[in-house]
JSON list of C-alpha atoms in Angstrom, two decimals:
[
{"chain": "A", "resi": 1, "resn": "MET", "atom": "CA", "xyz": [-1.40, -28.55, 4.42]},
{"chain": "A", "resi": 2, "resn": "HIS", "atom": "CA", "xyz": [1.72, -26.68, 5.54]},
{"chain": "A", "resi": 3, "resn": "HIS", "atom": "CA", "xyz": [3.96, -24.14, 3.89]},
{"chain": "A", "resi": 4, "resn": "PRO", "atom": "CA", "xyz": [7.23, -25.81, 2.79]},
{"chain": "A", "resi": 5, "resn": "ASP", "atom": "CA", "xyz": [9.43, -23.11, 4.35]},
{"chain": "A", "resi": 6, "resn": "TYR", "atom": "CA", "xyz": [7.43, -22.92, 7.58]},
{"chain": "A", "resi": 7, "resn": "PRO", "atom": "CA", "xyz": [6.27, -26.48, 8.37]},
{"chain": "A", "resi": 8, "resn": "ASN", "atom": "CA", "xyz": [4.71, -25.48, 11.70]},
{"chain": "A", "resi": 9, "resn": "LEU", "atom": "CA", "xyz": [2.41, -22.88, 10.13]},
{"chain": "A", "resi": 10, "resn": "PRO", "atom": "CA", "xyz": [-0.79, -23.68, 8.23]},
{"chain": "A", "resi": 11, "resn": "TYR", "atom": "CA", "xyz": [-0.53, -23.02, 4.49]},
{"chain": "A", "resi": 12, "resn": "GLN", "atom": "CA", "xyz": [-2.97, -20.07, 4.74]},
{"chain": "A", "resi": 13, "resn": "TYR", "atom": "CA", "xyz": [-0.16, -18.05, 6.28]},
{"chain": "A", "resi": 14, "resn": "ASP", "atom": "CA", "xyz": [1.73, -18.13, 2.97]},
{"chain": "A", "resi": 15, "resn": "ARG", "atom": "CA", "xyz": [-0.17, -15.02, 1.81]},
{"chain": "A", "resi": 16, "resn": "GLN", "atom": "CA", "xyz": [0.92, -13.20, 4.97]},
{"chain": "A", "resi": 17, "resn": "LEU", "atom": "CA", "xyz": [4.54, -14.06, 4.26]},
{"chain": "A", "resi": 18, "resn": "ASN", "atom": "CA", "xyz": [4.27, -13.51, 0.49]},
{"chain": "A", "resi": 19, "resn": "PRO", "atom": "CA", "xyz": [1.57, -10.88, -0.16]},
{"chain": "A", "resi": 20, "resn": "VAL", "atom": "CA", "xyz": [0.26, -10.61, -3.72]},
{"chain": "A", "resi": 21, "resn": "TYR", "atom": "CA", "xyz": [1.59, -7.06, -4.19]},
{"chain": "A", "resi": 22, "resn": "ALA", "atom": "CA", "xyz": [5.23, -7.81, -3.29]},
{"chain": "A", "resi": 23, "resn": "GLY", "atom": "CA", "xyz": [7.66, -7.21, -6.15]},
{"chain": "A", "resi": 24, "resn": "LYS", "atom": "CA", "xyz": [5.04, -5.49, -8.30]},
{"chain": "A", "resi": 25, "resn": "THR", "atom": "CA", "xyz": [4.24, -1.96, -9.48]},
{"chain": "A", "resi": 26, "resn": "PHE", "atom": "CA", "xyz": [0.76, -0.38, -9.41]},
{"chain": "A", "resi": 27, "resn": "ARG", "atom": "CA", "xyz": [-0.95, 2.85, -10.41]},
{"chain": "A", "resi": 28, "resn": "TYR", "atom": "CA", "xyz": [-3.38, 4.25, -7.83]},
{"chain": "A", "resi": 29, "resn": "ASP", "atom": "CA", "xyz": [-5.92, 6.64, -9.40]},
{"chain": "A", "resi": 30, "resn": "TYR", "atom": "CA", "xyz": [-7.73, 8.47, -6.61]},
{"chain": "A", "resi": 31, "resn": "GLU", "atom": "CA", "xyz": [-11.12, 10.10, -7.11]},
{"chain": "A", "resi": 32, "resn": "ASP", "atom": "CA", "xyz": [-9.70, 13.46, -5.97]},
{"chain": "A", "resi": 33, "resn": "GLY", "atom": "CA", "xyz": [-7.31, 13.57, -8.94]},
{"chain": "A", "resi": 34, "resn": "ASN", "atom": "CA", "xyz": [-4.19, 12.30, -7.20]},
{"chain": "A", "resi": 35, "resn": "VAL", "atom": "CA", "xyz": [-2.34, 9.60, -9.13]},
{"chain": "A", "resi": 36, "resn": "PHE", "atom": "CA", "xyz": [0.53, 7.62, -7.64]},
{"chain": "A", "resi": 37, "resn": "ILE", "atom": "CA", "xyz": [2.87, 4.98, -8.97]},
{"chain": "A", "resi": 38, "resn": "ILE", "atom": "CA", "xyz": [3.51, 2.53, -6.14]},
{"chain": "A", "resi": 39, "resn": "ASP", "atom": "CA", "xyz": [6.49, 0.21, -6.44]},
{"chain": "A", "resi": 40, "resn": "PHE", "atom": "CA", "xyz": [6.46, -2.54, -3.81]},
{"chain": "A", "resi": 41, "resn": "PHE", "atom": "CA", "xyz": [10.06, -3.75, -3.52]},
{"chain": "A", "resi": 42, "resn": "ASP", "atom": "CA", "xyz": [9.00, -6.52, -1.15]},
{"chain": "A", "resi": 43, "resn": "ARG", "atom": "CA", "xyz": [6.31, -7.10, 1.48]},
{"chain": "A", "resi": 44, "resn": "THR", "atom": "CA", "xyz": [7.29, -4.10, 3.68]},
{"chain": "A", "resi": 45, "resn": "HIS", "atom": "CA", "xyz": [9.16, -1.58, 1.49]},
{"chain": "A", "resi": 46, "resn": "ARG", "atom": "CA", "xyz": [7.58, 0.72, -1.08]},
{"chain": "A", "resi": 47, "resn": "HIS", "atom": "CA", "xyz": [8.26, 3.76, -3.21]},
{"chain": "A", "resi": 48, "resn": "ASP", "atom": "CA", "xyz": [5.40, 6.22, -3.85]},
{"chain": "A", "resi": 49, "resn": "LEU", "atom": "CA", "xyz": [5.64, 8.71, -6.69]},
{"chain": "A", "resi": 50, "resn": "GLY", "atom": "CA", "xyz": [2.93, 11.33, -7.30]},
{"chain": "A", "resi": 51, "resn": "VAL", "atom": "CA", "xyz": [2.45, 11.72, -11.07]},
{"chain": "A", "resi": 52, "resn": "ALA", "atom": "CA", "xyz": [-0.76, 13.81, -11.23]},
{"chain": "A", "resi": 53, "resn": "GLY", "atom": "CA", "xyz": [-3.06, 15.88, -9.03]},
{"chain": "A", "resi": 54, "resn": "PRO", "atom": "CA", "xyz": [-2.32, 17.90, -5.89]},
{"chain": "A", "resi": 55, "resn": "HIS", "atom": "CA", "xyz": [0.50, 15.51, -4.86]},
{"chain": "A", "resi": 56, "resn": "LYS", "atom": "CA", "xyz": [2.27, 15.53, -8.24]},
{"chain": "A", "resi": 57, "resn": "GLY", "atom": "CA", "xyz": [6.00, 15.41, -7.61]},
{"chain": "A", "resi": 58, "resn": "PHE", "atom": "CA", "xyz": [5.62, 13.65, -4.26]},
{"chain": "A", "resi": 59, "resn": "ASN", "atom": "CA", "xyz": [8.45, 11.13, -3.90]},
{"chain": "A", "resi": 60, "resn": "GLY", "atom": "CA", "xyz": [8.83, 8.90, -0.85]},
{"chain": "A", "resi": 61, "resn": "TYR", "atom": "CA", "xyz": [10.40, 5.62, 0.19]},
{"chain": "A", "resi": 62, "resn": "TYR", "atom": "CA", "xyz": [8.72, 3.89, 3.13]},
{"chain": "A", "resi": 63, "resn": "THR", "atom": "CA", "xyz": [8.93, 0.89, 5.36]},
{"chain": "A", "resi": 64, "resn": "PHE", "atom": "CA", "xyz": [5.37, -0.10, 6.20]},
{"chain": "A", "resi": 65, "resn": "HIS", "atom": "CA", "xyz": [3.49, -2.68, 8.22]},
{"chain": "A", "resi": 66, "resn": "TYR", "atom": "CA", "xyz": [0.61, -4.78, 6.92]},
{"chain": "A", "resi": 67, "resn": "VAL", "atom": "CA", "xyz": [-2.00, -7.33, 7.89]},
{"chain": "A", "resi": 68, "resn": "GLU", "atom": "CA", "xyz": [-4.00, -9.43, 5.46]},
{"chain": "A", "resi": 69, "resn": "ILE", "atom": "CA", "xyz": [-7.58, -8.79, 6.64]},
{"chain": "A", "resi": 70, "resn": "ALA", "atom": "CA", "xyz": [-9.22, -10.98, 3.97]},
{"chain": "A", "resi": 71, "resn": "PRO", "atom": "CA", "xyz": [-7.75, -12.99, 1.08]},
{"chain": "A", "resi": 72, "resn": "CYS", "atom": "CA", "xyz": [-5.71, -10.51, -1.01]},
{"chain": "A", "resi": 73, "resn": "VAL", "atom": "CA", "xyz": [-7.00, -7.52, 1.01]},
{"chain": "A", "resi": 74, "resn": "TYR", "atom": "CA", "xyz": [-4.31, -5.76, 3.04]},
{"chain": "A", "resi": 75, "resn": "PHE", "atom": "CA", "xyz": [-4.40, -3.15, 5.76]},
{"chain": "A", "resi": 76, "resn": "MET", "atom": "CA", "xyz": [-1.15, -1.17, 5.46]},
{"chain": "A", "resi": 77, "resn": "TYR", "atom": "CA", "xyz": [0.12, 1.60, 7.72]},
{"chain": "A", "resi": 78, "resn": "TRP", "atom": "CA", "xyz": [3.21, 3.79, 7.92]},
{"chain": "A", "resi": 79, "resn": "LEU", "atom": "CA", "xyz": [4.58, 7.19, 8.91]},
{"chain": "A", "resi": 80, "resn": "GLU", "atom": "CA", "xyz": [5.64, 9.82, 6.40]},
{"chain": "A", "resi": 81, "resn": "GLU", "atom": "CA", "xyz": [7.38, 13.13, 7.03]},
{"chain": "A", "resi": 82, "resn": "VAL", "atom": "CA", "xyz": [4.05, 14.95, 7.42]},
{"chain": "A", "resi": 83, "resn": "TYR", "atom": "CA", "xyz": [1.35, 12.26, 7.32]},
{"chain": "A", "resi": 84, "resn": "THR", "atom": "CA", "xyz": [0.36, 9.22, 9.33]},
{"chain": "A", "resi": 85, "resn": "VAL", "atom": "CA", "xyz": [-1.13, 6.87, 6.73]},
{"chain": "A", "resi": 86, "resn": "SER", "atom": "CA", "xyz": [-3.60, 3.97, 7.01]},
{"chain": "A", "resi": 87, "resn": "GLN", "atom": "CA", "xyz": [-4.56, 2.18, 3.81]},
{"chain": "A", "resi": 88, "resn": "VAL", "atom": "CA", "xyz": [-6.66, -0.77, 2.69]},
{"chain": "A", "resi": 89, "resn": "ALA", "atom": "CA", "xyz": [-5.58, -2.20, -0.66]},
{"chain": "A", "resi": 90, "resn": "ASP", "atom": "CA", "xyz": [-8.09, -4.69, -2.09]},
{"chain": "A", "resi": 91, "resn": "PHE", "atom": "CA", "xyz": [-6.34, -6.61, -4.85]},
{"chain": "A", "resi": 92, "resn": "ASN", "atom": "CA", "xyz": [-9.50, -8.62, -5.61]},
{"chain": "A", "resi": 93, "resn": "ARG", "atom": "CA", "xyz": [-11.61, -5.58, -6.52]},
{"chain": "A", "resi": 94, "resn": "MET", "atom": "CA", "xyz": [-8.53, -3.46, -7.40]},
{"chain": "A", "resi": 95, "resn": "ARG", "atom": "CA", "xyz": [-9.62, -0.64, -5.06]},
{"chain": "A", "resi": 96, "resn": "VAL", "atom": "CA", "xyz": [-7.62, 1.42, -2.56]},
{"chain": "A", "resi": 97, "resn": "TYR", "atom": "CA", "xyz": [-8.87, 3.33, 0.49]},
{"chain": "A", "resi": 98, "resn": "THR", "atom": "CA", "xyz": [-6.46, 5.69, 2.21]},
{"chain": "A", "resi": 99, "resn": "HIS", "atom": "CA", "xyz": [-6.76, 7.79, 5.39]},
{"chain": "A", "resi": 100, "resn": "TYR", "atom": "CA", "xyz": [-4.13, 10.40, 6.31]},
{"chain": "A", "resi": 101, "resn": "THR", "atom": "CA", "xyz": [-3.76, 12.40, 9.48]},
{"chain": "A", "resi": 102, "resn": "TYR", "atom": "CA", "xyz": [-1.53, 15.45, 9.77]},
{"chain": "A", "resi": 103, "resn": "GLU", "atom": "CA", "xyz": [-0.93, 18.55, 11.86]},
{"chain": "A", "resi": 104, "resn": "GLU", "atom": "CA", "xyz": [-1.88, 22.00, 10.57]},
{"chain": "A", "resi": 105, "resn": "LYS", "atom": "CA", "xyz": [-1.41, 25.13, 12.67]},
{"chain": "A", "resi": 106, "resn": "GLY", "atom": "CA", "xyz": [-1.53, 23.14, 15.90]},
{"chain": "A", "resi": 107, "resn": "THR", "atom": "CA", "xyz": [-4.69, 21.22, 14.96]},
{"chain": "A", "resi": 108, "resn": "ARG", "atom": "CA", "xyz": [-4.88, 17.56, 13.97]},
{"chain": "A", "resi": 109, "resn": "LYS", "atom": "CA", "xyz": [-6.54, 17.13, 10.55]},
{"chain": "A", "resi": 110, "resn": "SER", "atom": "CA", "xyz": [-7.52, 14.12, 8.46]},
{"chain": "A", "resi": 111, "resn": "LEU", "atom": "CA", "xyz": [-8.19, 13.27, 4.84]},
{"chain": "A", "resi": 112, "resn": "PHE", "atom": "CA", "xyz": [-9.80, 10.21, 3.27]},
{"chain": "A", "resi": 113, "resn": "HIS", "atom": "CA", "xyz": [-9.72, 9.28, -0.38]},
{"chain": "A", "resi": 114, "resn": "SER", "atom": "CA", "xyz": [-10.34, 6.17, -2.44]},
{"chain": "A", "resi": 115, "resn": "GLY", "atom": "CA", "xyz": [-9.59, 5.02, -5.94]},
{"chain": "A", "resi": 116, "resn": "THR", "atom": "CA", "xyz": [-8.70, 2.28, -8.34]},
{"chain": "A", "resi": 117, "resn": "ILE", "atom": "CA", "xyz": [-5.60, 0.10, -8.60]},
{"chain": "A", "resi": 118, "resn": "THR", "atom": "CA", "xyz": [-4.04, -0.92, -11.91]},
{"chain": "A", "resi": 119, "resn": "GLU", "atom": "CA", "xyz": [-1.08, -3.29, -12.11]},
{"chain": "A", "resi": 120, "resn": "LEU", "atom": "CA", "xyz": [1.74, -2.02, -14.33]},
{"chain": "A", "resi": 121, "resn": "ASP", "atom": "CA", "xyz": [4.65, -3.81, -15.92]},
{"chain": "A", "resi": 122, "resn": "ARG", "atom": "CA", "xyz": [7.45, -3.33, -13.43]},
{"chain": "A", "resi": 123, "resn": "PHE", "atom": "CA", "xyz": [9.38, -0.10, -14.08]},
{"chain": "A", "resi": 124, "resn": "SER", "atom": "CA", "xyz": [7.74, 0.38, -17.48]},
{"chain": "A", "resi": 125, "resn": "TRP", "atom": "CA", "xyz": [5.61, 3.41, -16.70]}
]
């Protein structure tokens, strides 16, 4: 079976072109206390807002890249002002795994944290 808009591609590629998160808003509750509201405008543009924990008040708009590594499981990566971010968002298990790297006093550092994902009504939080 083929995707109607892309007749030369197998239908399985539809999820790559239309990921399940696109156009939706989620709450990421990390085990370290950080809580973010993530608004995915489309498949490659997002807004991250820190609402609790050490990153409360964080506010960033990002263009990111992604690859679907399993059905509804996405590897996402992007650059922020300070951090280089790699993230796996598993929308089957509603879990998120995030790895940051950053520079501190001339030394490269890294941080890993994981948490849960909750879908929110768009813009209702």
